[in-house]
Short mmCIF file of N, CA and C in Angstrom, two decimals:
data_model
loop_
_atom_site.label_atom_id
_atom_site.label_comp_id
_atom_site.label_asym_id
_atom_site.label_seq_id
_atom_site.Cartn_x
_atom_site.Cartn_y
_atom_site.Cartn_z
N MET A 299 42.48 41.83 39.92
CA MET A 299 41.40 41.70 38.96
C MET A 299 40.64 43.02 38.85
N TRP A 300 40.69 43.61 37.67
CA TRP A 300 39.99 44.87 37.41
C TRP A 300 38.59 44.53 36.88
N ILE A 301 37.56 45.02 37.56
CA ILE A 301 36.19 44.65 37.21
C ILE A 301 35.40 45.88 36.81
N LYS A 302 34.83 45.81 35.61
CA LYS A 302 34.01 46.91 35.09
C LYS A 302 32.57 46.44 34.88
N VAL A 303 31.64 47.22 35.38
CA VAL A 303 30.22 46.98 35.13
C VAL A 303 29.76 48.04 34.15
N CYS A 304 29.32 47.62 33.00
CA CYS A 304 29.03 48.55 31.91
C CYS A 304 27.53 48.74 31.71
N GLY A 305 27.20 49.84 31.06
CA GLY A 305 25.81 50.10 30.70
C GLY A 305 25.00 50.71 31.81
N MET A 306 25.58 51.65 32.54
CA MET A 306 24.85 52.31 33.62
C MET A 306 23.73 53.18 33.06
N THR A 307 22.53 52.99 33.57
CA THR A 307 21.39 53.80 33.12
C THR A 307 20.59 54.37 34.28
N SER A 308 20.97 54.03 35.52
CA SER A 308 20.19 54.49 36.67
C SER A 308 21.09 54.71 37.87
N THR A 309 20.59 55.50 38.80
CA THR A 309 21.30 55.73 40.06
C THR A 309 21.46 54.42 40.81
N GLU A 310 20.43 53.57 40.76
CA GLU A 310 20.48 52.30 41.48
C GLU A 310 21.60 51.40 40.96
N ALA A 311 21.80 51.41 39.65
CA ALA A 311 22.86 50.59 39.06
C ALA A 311 24.23 51.09 39.50
N VAL A 312 24.41 52.40 39.50
CA VAL A 312 25.69 52.97 39.94
C VAL A 312 25.93 52.62 41.41
N GLU A 313 24.92 52.79 42.25
CA GLU A 313 25.07 52.49 43.66
C GLU A 313 25.41 51.01 43.88
N ALA A 314 24.78 50.14 43.11
CA ALA A 314 25.02 48.71 43.24
C ALA A 314 26.45 48.35 42.86
N ALA A 315 26.95 48.95 41.78
CA ALA A 315 28.32 48.67 41.34
C ALA A 315 29.33 49.17 42.38
N LEU A 316 29.08 50.34 42.95
CA LEU A 316 29.96 50.87 43.98
C LEU A 316 29.93 49.99 45.23
N ALA A 317 28.74 49.59 45.64
CA ALA A 317 28.60 48.76 46.84
C ALA A 317 29.25 47.40 46.67
N ALA A 318 29.23 46.88 45.44
CA ALA A 318 29.80 45.56 45.18
C ALA A 318 31.32 45.59 45.11
N GLY A 319 31.89 46.78 44.93
CA GLY A 319 33.34 46.89 44.87
C GLY A 319 33.91 46.82 43.47
N ALA A 320 33.12 47.20 42.48
CA ALA A 320 33.63 47.26 41.11
C ALA A 320 34.73 48.32 41.02
N ASP A 321 35.60 48.17 40.03
CA ASP A 321 36.69 49.12 39.83
C ASP A 321 36.35 50.20 38.81
N ALA A 322 35.34 49.92 37.98
CA ALA A 322 34.98 50.86 36.92
C ALA A 322 33.51 50.67 36.56
N ILE A 323 32.91 51.76 36.10
CA ILE A 323 31.54 51.70 35.58
C ILE A 323 31.54 52.34 34.20
N GLY A 324 30.74 51.77 33.31
CA GLY A 324 30.72 52.24 31.93
C GLY A 324 29.41 52.89 31.55
N PHE A 325 29.52 53.92 30.71
CA PHE A 325 28.36 54.64 30.19
C PHE A 325 28.41 54.57 28.67
N VAL A 326 27.32 54.08 28.09
CA VAL A 326 27.30 53.78 26.65
C VAL A 326 26.80 54.98 25.86
N PHE A 327 27.57 55.36 24.85
CA PHE A 327 27.20 56.46 23.97
C PHE A 327 27.04 55.99 22.52
N ALA A 328 26.93 54.67 22.36
CA ALA A 328 26.71 54.07 21.04
C ALA A 328 25.26 53.58 20.98
N PRO A 329 24.74 53.30 19.78
CA PRO A 329 23.37 52.79 19.68
C PRO A 329 23.16 51.56 20.55
N SER A 330 22.21 51.63 21.48
CA SER A 330 21.98 50.56 22.44
C SER A 330 20.79 50.93 23.31
N VAL A 331 20.15 49.93 23.92
CA VAL A 331 19.10 50.22 24.89
C VAL A 331 19.71 50.87 26.13
N ARG A 332 21.02 50.79 26.26
CA ARG A 332 21.71 51.36 27.42
C ARG A 332 22.31 52.74 27.13
N ARG A 333 22.02 53.27 25.98
CA ARG A 333 22.62 54.55 25.60
C ARG A 333 22.11 55.68 26.48
N VAL A 334 23.04 56.55 26.87
CA VAL A 334 22.70 57.74 27.65
C VAL A 334 23.33 58.96 26.97
N THR A 335 22.84 60.12 27.33
CA THR A 335 23.45 61.35 26.83
C THR A 335 24.65 61.70 27.70
N PRO A 336 25.56 62.51 27.21
CA PRO A 336 26.68 62.95 28.06
C PRO A 336 26.21 63.64 29.34
N GLU A 337 25.11 64.40 29.23
CA GLU A 337 24.58 65.09 30.42
C GLU A 337 24.08 64.09 31.46
N ARG A 338 23.34 63.07 30.99
CA ARG A 338 22.82 62.06 31.91
C ARG A 338 23.96 61.25 32.52
N ALA A 339 24.95 60.93 31.73
CA ALA A 339 26.11 60.19 32.25
C ALA A 339 26.81 60.99 33.33
N ARG A 340 26.96 62.29 33.12
CA ARG A 340 27.61 63.14 34.12
C ARG A 340 26.84 63.11 35.43
N GLU A 341 25.51 63.17 35.35
CA GLU A 341 24.68 63.12 36.56
C GLU A 341 24.84 61.79 37.29
N LEU A 342 24.75 60.71 36.52
CA LEU A 342 24.83 59.38 37.13
C LEU A 342 26.20 59.11 37.74
N ALA A 343 27.23 59.62 37.10
CA ALA A 343 28.60 59.33 37.54
C ALA A 343 29.02 60.16 38.75
N ALA A 344 28.28 61.20 39.07
CA ALA A 344 28.71 62.13 40.12
C ALA A 344 29.12 61.44 41.43
N PRO A 345 28.31 60.50 41.97
CA PRO A 345 28.71 59.88 43.24
C PRO A 345 29.89 58.91 43.12
N ALA A 346 30.25 58.56 41.89
CA ALA A 346 31.33 57.59 41.67
C ALA A 346 32.68 58.24 41.44
N ARG A 347 32.68 59.54 41.20
CA ARG A 347 33.94 60.23 40.88
C ARG A 347 34.93 60.11 42.03
N GLY A 348 36.15 59.73 41.68
CA GLY A 348 37.18 59.57 42.67
C GLY A 348 37.14 58.24 43.40
N ARG A 349 36.12 57.44 43.11
CA ARG A 349 35.98 56.13 43.77
C ARG A 349 36.25 54.99 42.80
N VAL A 350 35.74 55.14 41.58
CA VAL A 350 35.98 54.15 40.53
C VAL A 350 36.23 54.90 39.22
N ALA A 351 36.75 54.20 38.24
CA ALA A 351 36.94 54.81 36.92
C ALA A 351 35.60 54.92 36.21
N CYS A 352 35.31 56.09 35.67
CA CYS A 352 34.08 56.32 34.90
C CYS A 352 34.45 56.29 33.42
N VAL A 353 33.92 55.30 32.72
CA VAL A 353 34.35 54.98 31.37
C VAL A 353 33.30 55.39 30.34
N ALA A 354 33.73 56.11 29.31
CA ALA A 354 32.86 56.42 28.17
C ALA A 354 33.02 55.31 27.15
N VAL A 355 31.92 54.67 26.78
CA VAL A 355 31.94 53.55 25.84
C VAL A 355 31.35 54.01 24.52
N THR A 356 32.17 54.04 23.48
CA THR A 356 31.71 54.51 22.17
C THR A 356 32.03 53.47 21.10
N GLN A 357 31.46 53.70 19.94
CA GLN A 357 31.78 52.87 18.77
C GLN A 357 31.60 53.74 17.53
N HIS A 358 32.69 54.03 16.87
CA HIS A 358 32.71 54.87 15.67
C HIS A 358 32.04 56.23 15.88
N PRO A 359 32.32 56.93 16.98
CA PRO A 359 31.70 58.24 17.17
C PRO A 359 32.29 59.26 16.21
N ASP A 360 31.45 60.20 15.76
CA ASP A 360 32.01 61.28 14.96
C ASP A 360 32.70 62.26 15.91
N LEU A 361 33.47 63.17 15.35
CA LEU A 361 34.27 64.07 16.19
C LEU A 361 33.40 64.98 17.05
N ARG A 362 32.23 65.34 16.53
CA ARG A 362 31.34 66.21 17.30
C ARG A 362 30.87 65.51 18.58
N LEU A 363 30.45 64.24 18.45
CA LEU A 363 30.02 63.49 19.63
C LEU A 363 31.20 63.25 20.56
N LEU A 364 32.33 62.93 20.00
CA LEU A 364 33.51 62.69 20.82
C LEU A 364 33.85 63.91 21.67
N GLU A 365 33.84 65.07 21.06
CA GLU A 365 34.14 66.31 21.79
C GLU A 365 33.09 66.57 22.88
N GLU A 366 31.83 66.27 22.58
CA GLU A 366 30.77 66.48 23.57
C GLU A 366 30.97 65.55 24.77
N ILE A 367 31.30 64.30 24.50
CA ILE A 367 31.53 63.34 25.58
C ILE A 367 32.69 63.80 26.45
N LEU A 368 33.78 64.22 25.83
CA LEU A 368 34.95 64.64 26.58
C LEU A 368 34.67 65.90 27.39
N ALA A 369 33.96 66.85 26.78
CA ALA A 369 33.72 68.13 27.45
C ALA A 369 32.64 68.04 28.53
N VAL A 370 31.56 67.31 28.25
CA VAL A 370 30.41 67.30 29.17
C VAL A 370 30.53 66.19 30.22
N PHE A 371 30.87 64.99 29.78
CA PHE A 371 30.96 63.86 30.71
C PHE A 371 32.32 63.81 31.39
N GLY A 372 33.38 64.04 30.63
CA GLY A 372 34.72 64.03 31.20
C GLY A 372 35.13 62.66 31.70
N PRO A 373 35.26 61.68 30.81
CA PRO A 373 35.58 60.32 31.26
C PRO A 373 36.99 60.18 31.82
N ASP A 374 37.15 59.20 32.70
CA ASP A 374 38.47 58.82 33.17
C ASP A 374 39.17 57.94 32.15
N LEU A 375 38.36 57.28 31.32
CA LEU A 375 38.85 56.32 30.34
C LEU A 375 37.88 56.31 29.17
N LEU A 376 38.41 56.25 27.96
CA LEU A 376 37.57 56.19 26.77
C LEU A 376 37.73 54.82 26.10
N GLN A 377 36.64 54.08 26.03
CA GLN A 377 36.63 52.76 25.41
C GLN A 377 36.00 52.87 24.02
N THR A 378 36.76 52.47 23.00
CA THR A 378 36.24 52.53 21.64
C THR A 378 37.02 51.57 20.77
N ASP A 379 36.50 51.26 19.59
CA ASP A 379 37.17 50.33 18.70
C ASP A 379 38.59 50.80 18.37
N ALA A 380 39.51 49.88 18.33
CA ALA A 380 40.90 50.23 18.02
C ALA A 380 41.01 50.95 16.68
N THR A 381 40.12 50.61 15.73
CA THR A 381 40.16 51.25 14.41
C THR A 381 39.73 52.71 14.48
N ASP A 382 38.91 53.06 15.48
CA ASP A 382 38.46 54.46 15.61
C ASP A 382 39.64 55.38 15.90
N VAL A 383 40.48 54.93 16.80
CA VAL A 383 41.58 55.76 17.28
C VAL A 383 42.49 56.20 16.13
N ALA A 384 42.73 55.28 15.20
CA ALA A 384 43.63 55.57 14.08
C ALA A 384 43.07 56.64 13.15
N GLN A 385 41.74 56.84 13.18
CA GLN A 385 41.11 57.78 12.26
C GLN A 385 40.95 59.19 12.85
N TRP A 386 41.20 59.33 14.15
CA TRP A 386 41.04 60.64 14.77
C TRP A 386 42.29 61.47 14.61
N PRO A 387 42.16 62.78 14.53
CA PRO A 387 43.36 63.63 14.43
C PRO A 387 44.17 63.55 15.71
N PRO A 388 45.47 63.77 15.63
CA PRO A 388 46.32 63.75 16.82
C PRO A 388 45.81 64.72 17.88
N GLY A 389 45.79 64.27 19.11
CA GLY A 389 45.36 65.12 20.22
C GLY A 389 43.86 65.20 20.40
N ALA A 390 43.08 64.43 19.62
CA ALA A 390 41.62 64.50 19.74
C ALA A 390 41.13 63.98 21.08
N VAL A 391 41.83 63.01 21.63
CA VAL A 391 41.44 62.41 22.91
C VAL A 391 42.42 62.82 23.99
N ARG A 392 41.88 63.37 25.07
CA ARG A 392 42.73 63.87 26.14
C ARG A 392 42.54 63.06 27.43
N CYS A 393 42.30 61.77 27.28
CA CYS A 393 42.21 60.89 28.44
C CYS A 393 42.72 59.51 28.02
N PRO A 394 43.03 58.65 28.98
CA PRO A 394 43.52 57.31 28.62
C PRO A 394 42.51 56.53 27.79
N LEU A 395 43.02 55.63 26.96
CA LEU A 395 42.18 54.85 26.05
C LEU A 395 42.13 53.39 26.45
N LEU A 396 40.99 52.76 26.17
CA LEU A 396 40.86 51.31 26.27
C LEU A 396 40.37 50.83 24.90
N PRO A 397 41.31 50.49 24.00
CA PRO A 397 40.91 50.06 22.66
C PRO A 397 40.16 48.73 22.70
N VAL A 398 39.15 48.61 21.85
CA VAL A 398 38.35 47.39 21.75
C VAL A 398 38.78 46.58 20.53
N VAL A 399 39.03 45.31 20.75
CA VAL A 399 39.30 44.38 19.66
C VAL A 399 38.22 43.31 19.68
N ARG A 400 37.55 43.13 18.56
CA ARG A 400 36.47 42.15 18.48
C ARG A 400 36.97 40.84 17.89
N ALA A 401 36.36 39.76 18.33
CA ALA A 401 36.73 38.44 17.84
C ALA A 401 36.66 38.41 16.32
N GLY A 402 37.70 37.93 15.69
CA GLY A 402 37.74 37.81 14.24
C GLY A 402 38.32 39.01 13.53
N ALA A 403 38.48 40.12 14.24
CA ALA A 403 39.02 41.33 13.62
C ALA A 403 40.55 41.32 13.66
N ALA A 404 41.14 42.09 12.78
CA ALA A 404 42.60 42.20 12.75
C ALA A 404 43.08 42.90 14.02
N LEU A 405 44.23 42.49 14.49
CA LEU A 405 44.79 43.09 15.69
C LEU A 405 45.57 44.35 15.34
N PRO A 406 45.48 45.37 16.18
CA PRO A 406 46.33 46.55 15.96
C PRO A 406 47.79 46.18 16.22
N ARG A 407 48.66 46.73 15.42
CA ARG A 407 50.10 46.50 15.59
C ARG A 407 50.82 47.82 15.71
N PRO A 408 51.64 48.00 16.74
CA PRO A 408 51.86 47.04 17.82
C PRO A 408 50.64 46.95 18.74
N LEU A 409 50.56 45.88 19.51
CA LEU A 409 49.46 45.75 20.46
C LEU A 409 49.53 46.86 21.49
N PRO A 410 48.39 47.47 21.83
CA PRO A 410 48.40 48.46 22.90
C PRO A 410 48.73 47.81 24.24
N GLU A 411 49.11 48.61 25.21
CA GLU A 411 49.47 48.08 26.53
C GLU A 411 48.29 47.39 27.21
N ARG A 412 47.08 47.84 26.87
CA ARG A 412 45.88 47.18 27.37
C ARG A 412 44.82 47.26 26.29
N LEU A 413 43.91 46.28 26.31
CA LEU A 413 42.80 46.29 25.36
C LEU A 413 41.64 45.51 25.93
N LEU A 414 40.47 45.76 25.37
CA LEU A 414 39.28 45.01 25.73
C LEU A 414 38.96 44.07 24.58
N PHE A 415 38.80 42.79 24.89
CA PHE A 415 38.52 41.78 23.87
C PHE A 415 37.13 41.25 24.10
N GLU A 416 36.33 41.25 23.03
CA GLU A 416 34.96 40.74 23.17
C GLU A 416 34.50 40.04 21.91
N GLY A 417 33.23 39.63 21.92
CA GLY A 417 32.65 38.95 20.77
C GLY A 417 32.49 39.89 19.59
N PRO A 418 31.97 39.37 18.47
CA PRO A 418 31.87 40.17 17.25
C PRO A 418 30.99 41.42 17.37
N VAL A 419 29.94 41.36 18.23
CA VAL A 419 28.99 42.47 18.36
C VAL A 419 28.81 42.80 19.84
N SER A 420 28.95 44.07 20.17
CA SER A 420 28.83 44.49 21.57
C SER A 420 27.39 44.40 22.06
N GLY A 421 27.25 44.15 23.37
CA GLY A 421 25.96 44.24 24.03
C GLY A 421 24.96 43.16 23.70
N THR A 422 25.39 42.09 23.04
CA THR A 422 24.46 41.03 22.64
C THR A 422 24.50 39.84 23.58
N GLY A 423 25.50 39.81 24.46
CA GLY A 423 25.64 38.66 25.35
C GLY A 423 26.34 37.48 24.71
N ALA A 424 26.87 37.67 23.51
CA ALA A 424 27.59 36.59 22.83
C ALA A 424 28.96 36.40 23.48
N THR A 425 29.30 35.15 23.77
CA THR A 425 30.57 34.86 24.44
C THR A 425 31.74 35.05 23.49
N ALA A 426 32.78 35.67 23.99
CA ALA A 426 33.99 35.87 23.21
C ALA A 426 34.75 34.55 23.07
N ASP A 427 35.73 34.54 22.19
CA ASP A 427 36.58 33.37 21.97
C ASP A 427 37.62 33.32 23.10
N TRP A 428 37.39 32.48 24.10
CA TRP A 428 38.27 32.46 25.27
C TRP A 428 39.67 31.96 24.93
N ASP A 429 39.78 31.06 23.99
CA ASP A 429 41.11 30.56 23.63
C ASP A 429 41.96 31.67 23.01
N ARG A 430 41.33 32.42 22.10
CA ARG A 430 42.04 33.55 21.48
C ARG A 430 42.36 34.62 22.54
N ALA A 431 41.42 34.82 23.43
CA ALA A 431 41.62 35.80 24.49
C ALA A 431 42.80 35.41 25.38
N ARG A 432 42.93 34.13 25.67
CA ARG A 432 44.05 33.67 26.51
C ARG A 432 45.39 33.95 25.83
N GLU A 433 45.44 33.73 24.52
CA GLU A 433 46.67 34.02 23.78
C GLU A 433 47.05 35.49 23.92
N LEU A 434 46.05 36.36 23.76
CA LEU A 434 46.31 37.79 23.84
C LEU A 434 46.63 38.24 25.27
N ALA A 435 46.01 37.58 26.25
CA ALA A 435 46.23 37.94 27.65
C ALA A 435 47.67 37.70 28.08
N ALA A 436 48.36 36.84 27.34
CA ALA A 436 49.77 36.60 27.63
C ALA A 436 50.67 37.68 27.04
N GLN A 437 50.08 38.55 26.21
CA GLN A 437 50.86 39.57 25.52
C GLN A 437 50.56 40.99 25.96
N THR A 438 49.39 41.20 26.57
CA THR A 438 48.99 42.55 26.96
C THR A 438 48.02 42.46 28.12
N ARG A 439 47.69 43.59 28.72
CA ARG A 439 46.71 43.62 29.81
C ARG A 439 45.32 43.56 29.18
N LEU A 440 44.75 42.38 29.18
CA LEU A 440 43.49 42.14 28.46
C LEU A 440 42.30 42.18 29.41
N VAL A 441 41.30 42.96 29.03
CA VAL A 441 40.02 42.98 29.73
C VAL A 441 39.06 42.13 28.91
N LEU A 442 38.54 41.07 29.50
CA LEU A 442 37.66 40.16 28.79
C LEU A 442 36.21 40.60 28.93
N ALA A 443 35.51 40.66 27.80
CA ALA A 443 34.09 41.02 27.79
C ALA A 443 33.36 40.05 26.85
N GLY A 444 32.07 40.15 26.83
CA GLY A 444 31.28 39.34 25.91
C GLY A 444 30.74 38.08 26.55
N GLY A 445 29.45 38.08 26.89
CA GLY A 445 28.80 36.87 27.38
C GLY A 445 29.13 36.48 28.81
N LEU A 446 29.79 37.37 29.55
CA LEU A 446 30.12 37.03 30.93
C LEU A 446 28.91 37.26 31.84
N ARG A 447 28.81 36.41 32.86
CA ARG A 447 27.72 36.49 33.83
C ARG A 447 28.20 35.82 35.11
N PRO A 448 27.45 35.93 36.19
CA PRO A 448 27.92 35.33 37.45
C PRO A 448 28.24 33.85 37.35
N ALA A 449 27.50 33.13 36.53
CA ALA A 449 27.66 31.68 36.46
C ALA A 449 28.91 31.23 35.71
N ASN A 450 29.48 32.10 34.86
CA ASN A 450 30.63 31.65 34.06
C ASN A 450 31.89 32.50 34.23
N VAL A 451 31.82 33.55 35.00
CA VAL A 451 32.99 34.44 35.09
C VAL A 451 34.18 33.75 35.76
N ALA A 452 33.92 32.88 36.73
CA ALA A 452 35.03 32.18 37.38
C ALA A 452 35.75 31.28 36.38
N ALA A 453 35.00 30.58 35.55
CA ALA A 453 35.60 29.72 34.53
C ALA A 453 36.38 30.55 33.52
N ALA A 454 35.84 31.72 33.18
CA ALA A 454 36.52 32.60 32.23
C ALA A 454 37.85 33.09 32.80
N VAL A 455 37.85 33.48 34.05
CA VAL A 455 39.07 33.97 34.69
C VAL A 455 40.11 32.86 34.74
N GLU A 456 39.69 31.66 35.10
CA GLU A 456 40.62 30.54 35.20
C GLU A 456 41.22 30.18 33.84
N ARG A 457 40.40 30.24 32.80
CA ARG A 457 40.87 29.84 31.48
C ARG A 457 41.68 30.92 30.76
N VAL A 458 41.20 32.15 30.83
CA VAL A 458 41.82 33.23 30.06
C VAL A 458 42.96 33.90 30.81
N ARG A 459 42.87 33.97 32.13
CA ARG A 459 43.84 34.70 32.96
C ARG A 459 43.92 36.17 32.55
N PRO A 460 42.76 36.85 32.48
CA PRO A 460 42.77 38.24 32.03
C PRO A 460 43.23 39.19 33.11
N TYR A 461 43.58 40.39 32.67
CA TYR A 461 43.86 41.48 33.61
C TYR A 461 42.55 41.93 34.27
N GLY A 462 41.46 41.90 33.50
CA GLY A 462 40.18 42.33 34.02
C GLY A 462 39.02 41.71 33.28
N VAL A 463 37.81 41.95 33.80
CA VAL A 463 36.59 41.46 33.17
C VAL A 463 35.58 42.60 33.10
N ASP A 464 34.69 42.49 32.12
CA ASP A 464 33.70 43.54 31.85
C ASP A 464 32.35 42.87 31.63
N VAL A 465 31.33 43.33 32.32
CA VAL A 465 30.00 42.73 32.20
C VAL A 465 28.95 43.81 31.96
N SER A 466 27.92 43.47 31.21
CA SER A 466 26.79 44.38 31.02
C SER A 466 25.48 43.59 31.07
N SER A 467 25.12 42.95 29.95
CA SER A 467 23.84 42.24 29.91
C SER A 467 23.80 41.08 30.90
N GLY A 468 24.96 40.55 31.27
CA GLY A 468 25.00 39.41 32.19
C GLY A 468 24.59 39.71 33.61
N VAL A 469 24.41 40.99 33.94
CA VAL A 469 23.94 41.36 35.28
C VAL A 469 22.65 42.17 35.19
N GLU A 470 21.83 41.83 34.20
CA GLU A 470 20.56 42.55 34.01
C GLU A 470 19.37 41.62 34.21
N SER A 471 18.32 42.17 34.81
CA SER A 471 17.07 41.43 34.96
C SER A 471 16.25 41.50 33.68
N ARG A 472 16.45 42.55 32.92
CA ARG A 472 15.94 42.67 31.55
C ARG A 472 16.82 43.67 30.83
N ALA A 473 16.72 43.72 29.51
CA ALA A 473 17.64 44.54 28.72
C ALA A 473 17.68 45.98 29.22
N GLY A 474 18.85 46.40 29.63
CA GLY A 474 19.04 47.78 30.08
C GLY A 474 18.78 48.02 31.55
N LEU A 475 18.27 47.03 32.27
CA LEU A 475 17.95 47.20 33.69
C LEU A 475 18.86 46.32 34.53
N LYS A 476 19.80 46.94 35.24
CA LYS A 476 20.75 46.20 36.05
C LYS A 476 20.10 45.64 37.32
N SER A 477 20.57 44.45 37.72
CA SER A 477 20.13 43.81 38.95
C SER A 477 21.22 43.97 40.00
N PRO A 478 20.97 44.67 41.09
CA PRO A 478 21.98 44.80 42.14
C PRO A 478 22.48 43.45 42.66
N ALA A 479 21.58 42.49 42.78
CA ALA A 479 21.97 41.17 43.26
C ALA A 479 22.94 40.49 42.30
N LEU A 480 22.66 40.59 41.01
CA LEU A 480 23.54 39.96 40.01
C LEU A 480 24.89 40.68 39.93
N ILE A 481 24.89 42.00 40.08
CA ILE A 481 26.15 42.75 40.09
C ILE A 481 27.03 42.26 41.24
N LEU A 482 26.46 42.15 42.41
CA LEU A 482 27.21 41.69 43.58
C LEU A 482 27.72 40.26 43.37
N GLU A 483 26.86 39.41 42.84
CA GLU A 483 27.25 38.01 42.60
C GLU A 483 28.40 37.94 41.59
N PHE A 484 28.32 38.76 40.55
CA PHE A 484 29.37 38.75 39.53
C PHE A 484 30.71 39.22 40.10
N VAL A 485 30.68 40.34 40.79
CA VAL A 485 31.93 40.89 41.34
C VAL A 485 32.55 39.90 42.33
N ASN A 486 31.74 39.31 43.18
CA ASN A 486 32.27 38.35 44.16
C ASN A 486 32.87 37.13 43.46
N ALA A 487 32.19 36.64 42.43
CA ALA A 487 32.69 35.47 41.71
C ALA A 487 34.01 35.76 41.01
N ALA A 488 34.11 36.94 40.40
CA ALA A 488 35.34 37.31 39.71
C ALA A 488 36.50 37.48 40.69
N ARG A 489 36.23 38.15 41.81
CA ARG A 489 37.27 38.36 42.81
C ARG A 489 37.76 37.03 43.39
N THR A 490 36.81 36.16 43.72
CA THR A 490 37.17 34.87 44.30
C THR A 490 38.02 34.05 43.33
N ALA A 491 37.62 34.03 42.06
CA ALA A 491 38.38 33.28 41.06
C ALA A 491 39.78 33.82 40.91
N SER A 492 39.91 35.13 40.95
CA SER A 492 41.22 35.75 40.82
C SER A 492 42.11 35.40 42.01
N LEU A 493 41.57 35.45 43.20
CA LEU A 493 42.33 35.11 44.40
C LEU A 493 42.76 33.65 44.40
N GLU A 494 41.88 32.78 43.91
CA GLU A 494 42.21 31.36 43.87
C GLU A 494 43.38 31.09 42.90
N LEU A 495 43.46 31.86 41.83
CA LEU A 495 44.57 31.69 40.90
C LEU A 495 45.89 32.06 41.56
N LYS A 496 45.85 33.03 42.45
CA LYS A 496 47.08 33.51 43.08
C LYS A 496 47.52 32.64 44.26
N SER A 497 46.58 31.84 44.78
CA SER A 497 46.89 31.05 45.99
C SER A 497 47.64 29.77 45.64
#
């Protein structure tokens, strides 16, 4: 089970995700209360380098912002809408991609080897369509996002059988402020659910 905690805005949040055993942390460069600059993301990610994947999360970035993110932050993985990738010139991205597919949107063809599936709008806490997600999880390495929290992630894992899960607002005490306790609870719940499926 690959677990990503998204929307890092503080040193405390990064430390909590690392301590909980997350596999990846996300830094948002799209309009959001969790948005950070590439410089700030680089600072926050420093203690996590080589320990977890540091993910740049974008949505329809222009080429100037994209180049700044790649040059200054240097992500291990770039998460962005699947439609964005098709519009960039060849060679624009020099790191692995995690394409985002939103509920109700057309699927890219062929399906990428992995994708992130979530609700219609990012960062709102709206739950994704788990039935649709389960269908896709049988075809590709699917990371489930949208509306996940400690109380429902086990049910999501059991129903969808995803490759991974992604949480942001579901581990916050208020918008943009991560709760170390909720991060730990989420990671433990996701790991336990995954192990139970294998047993």
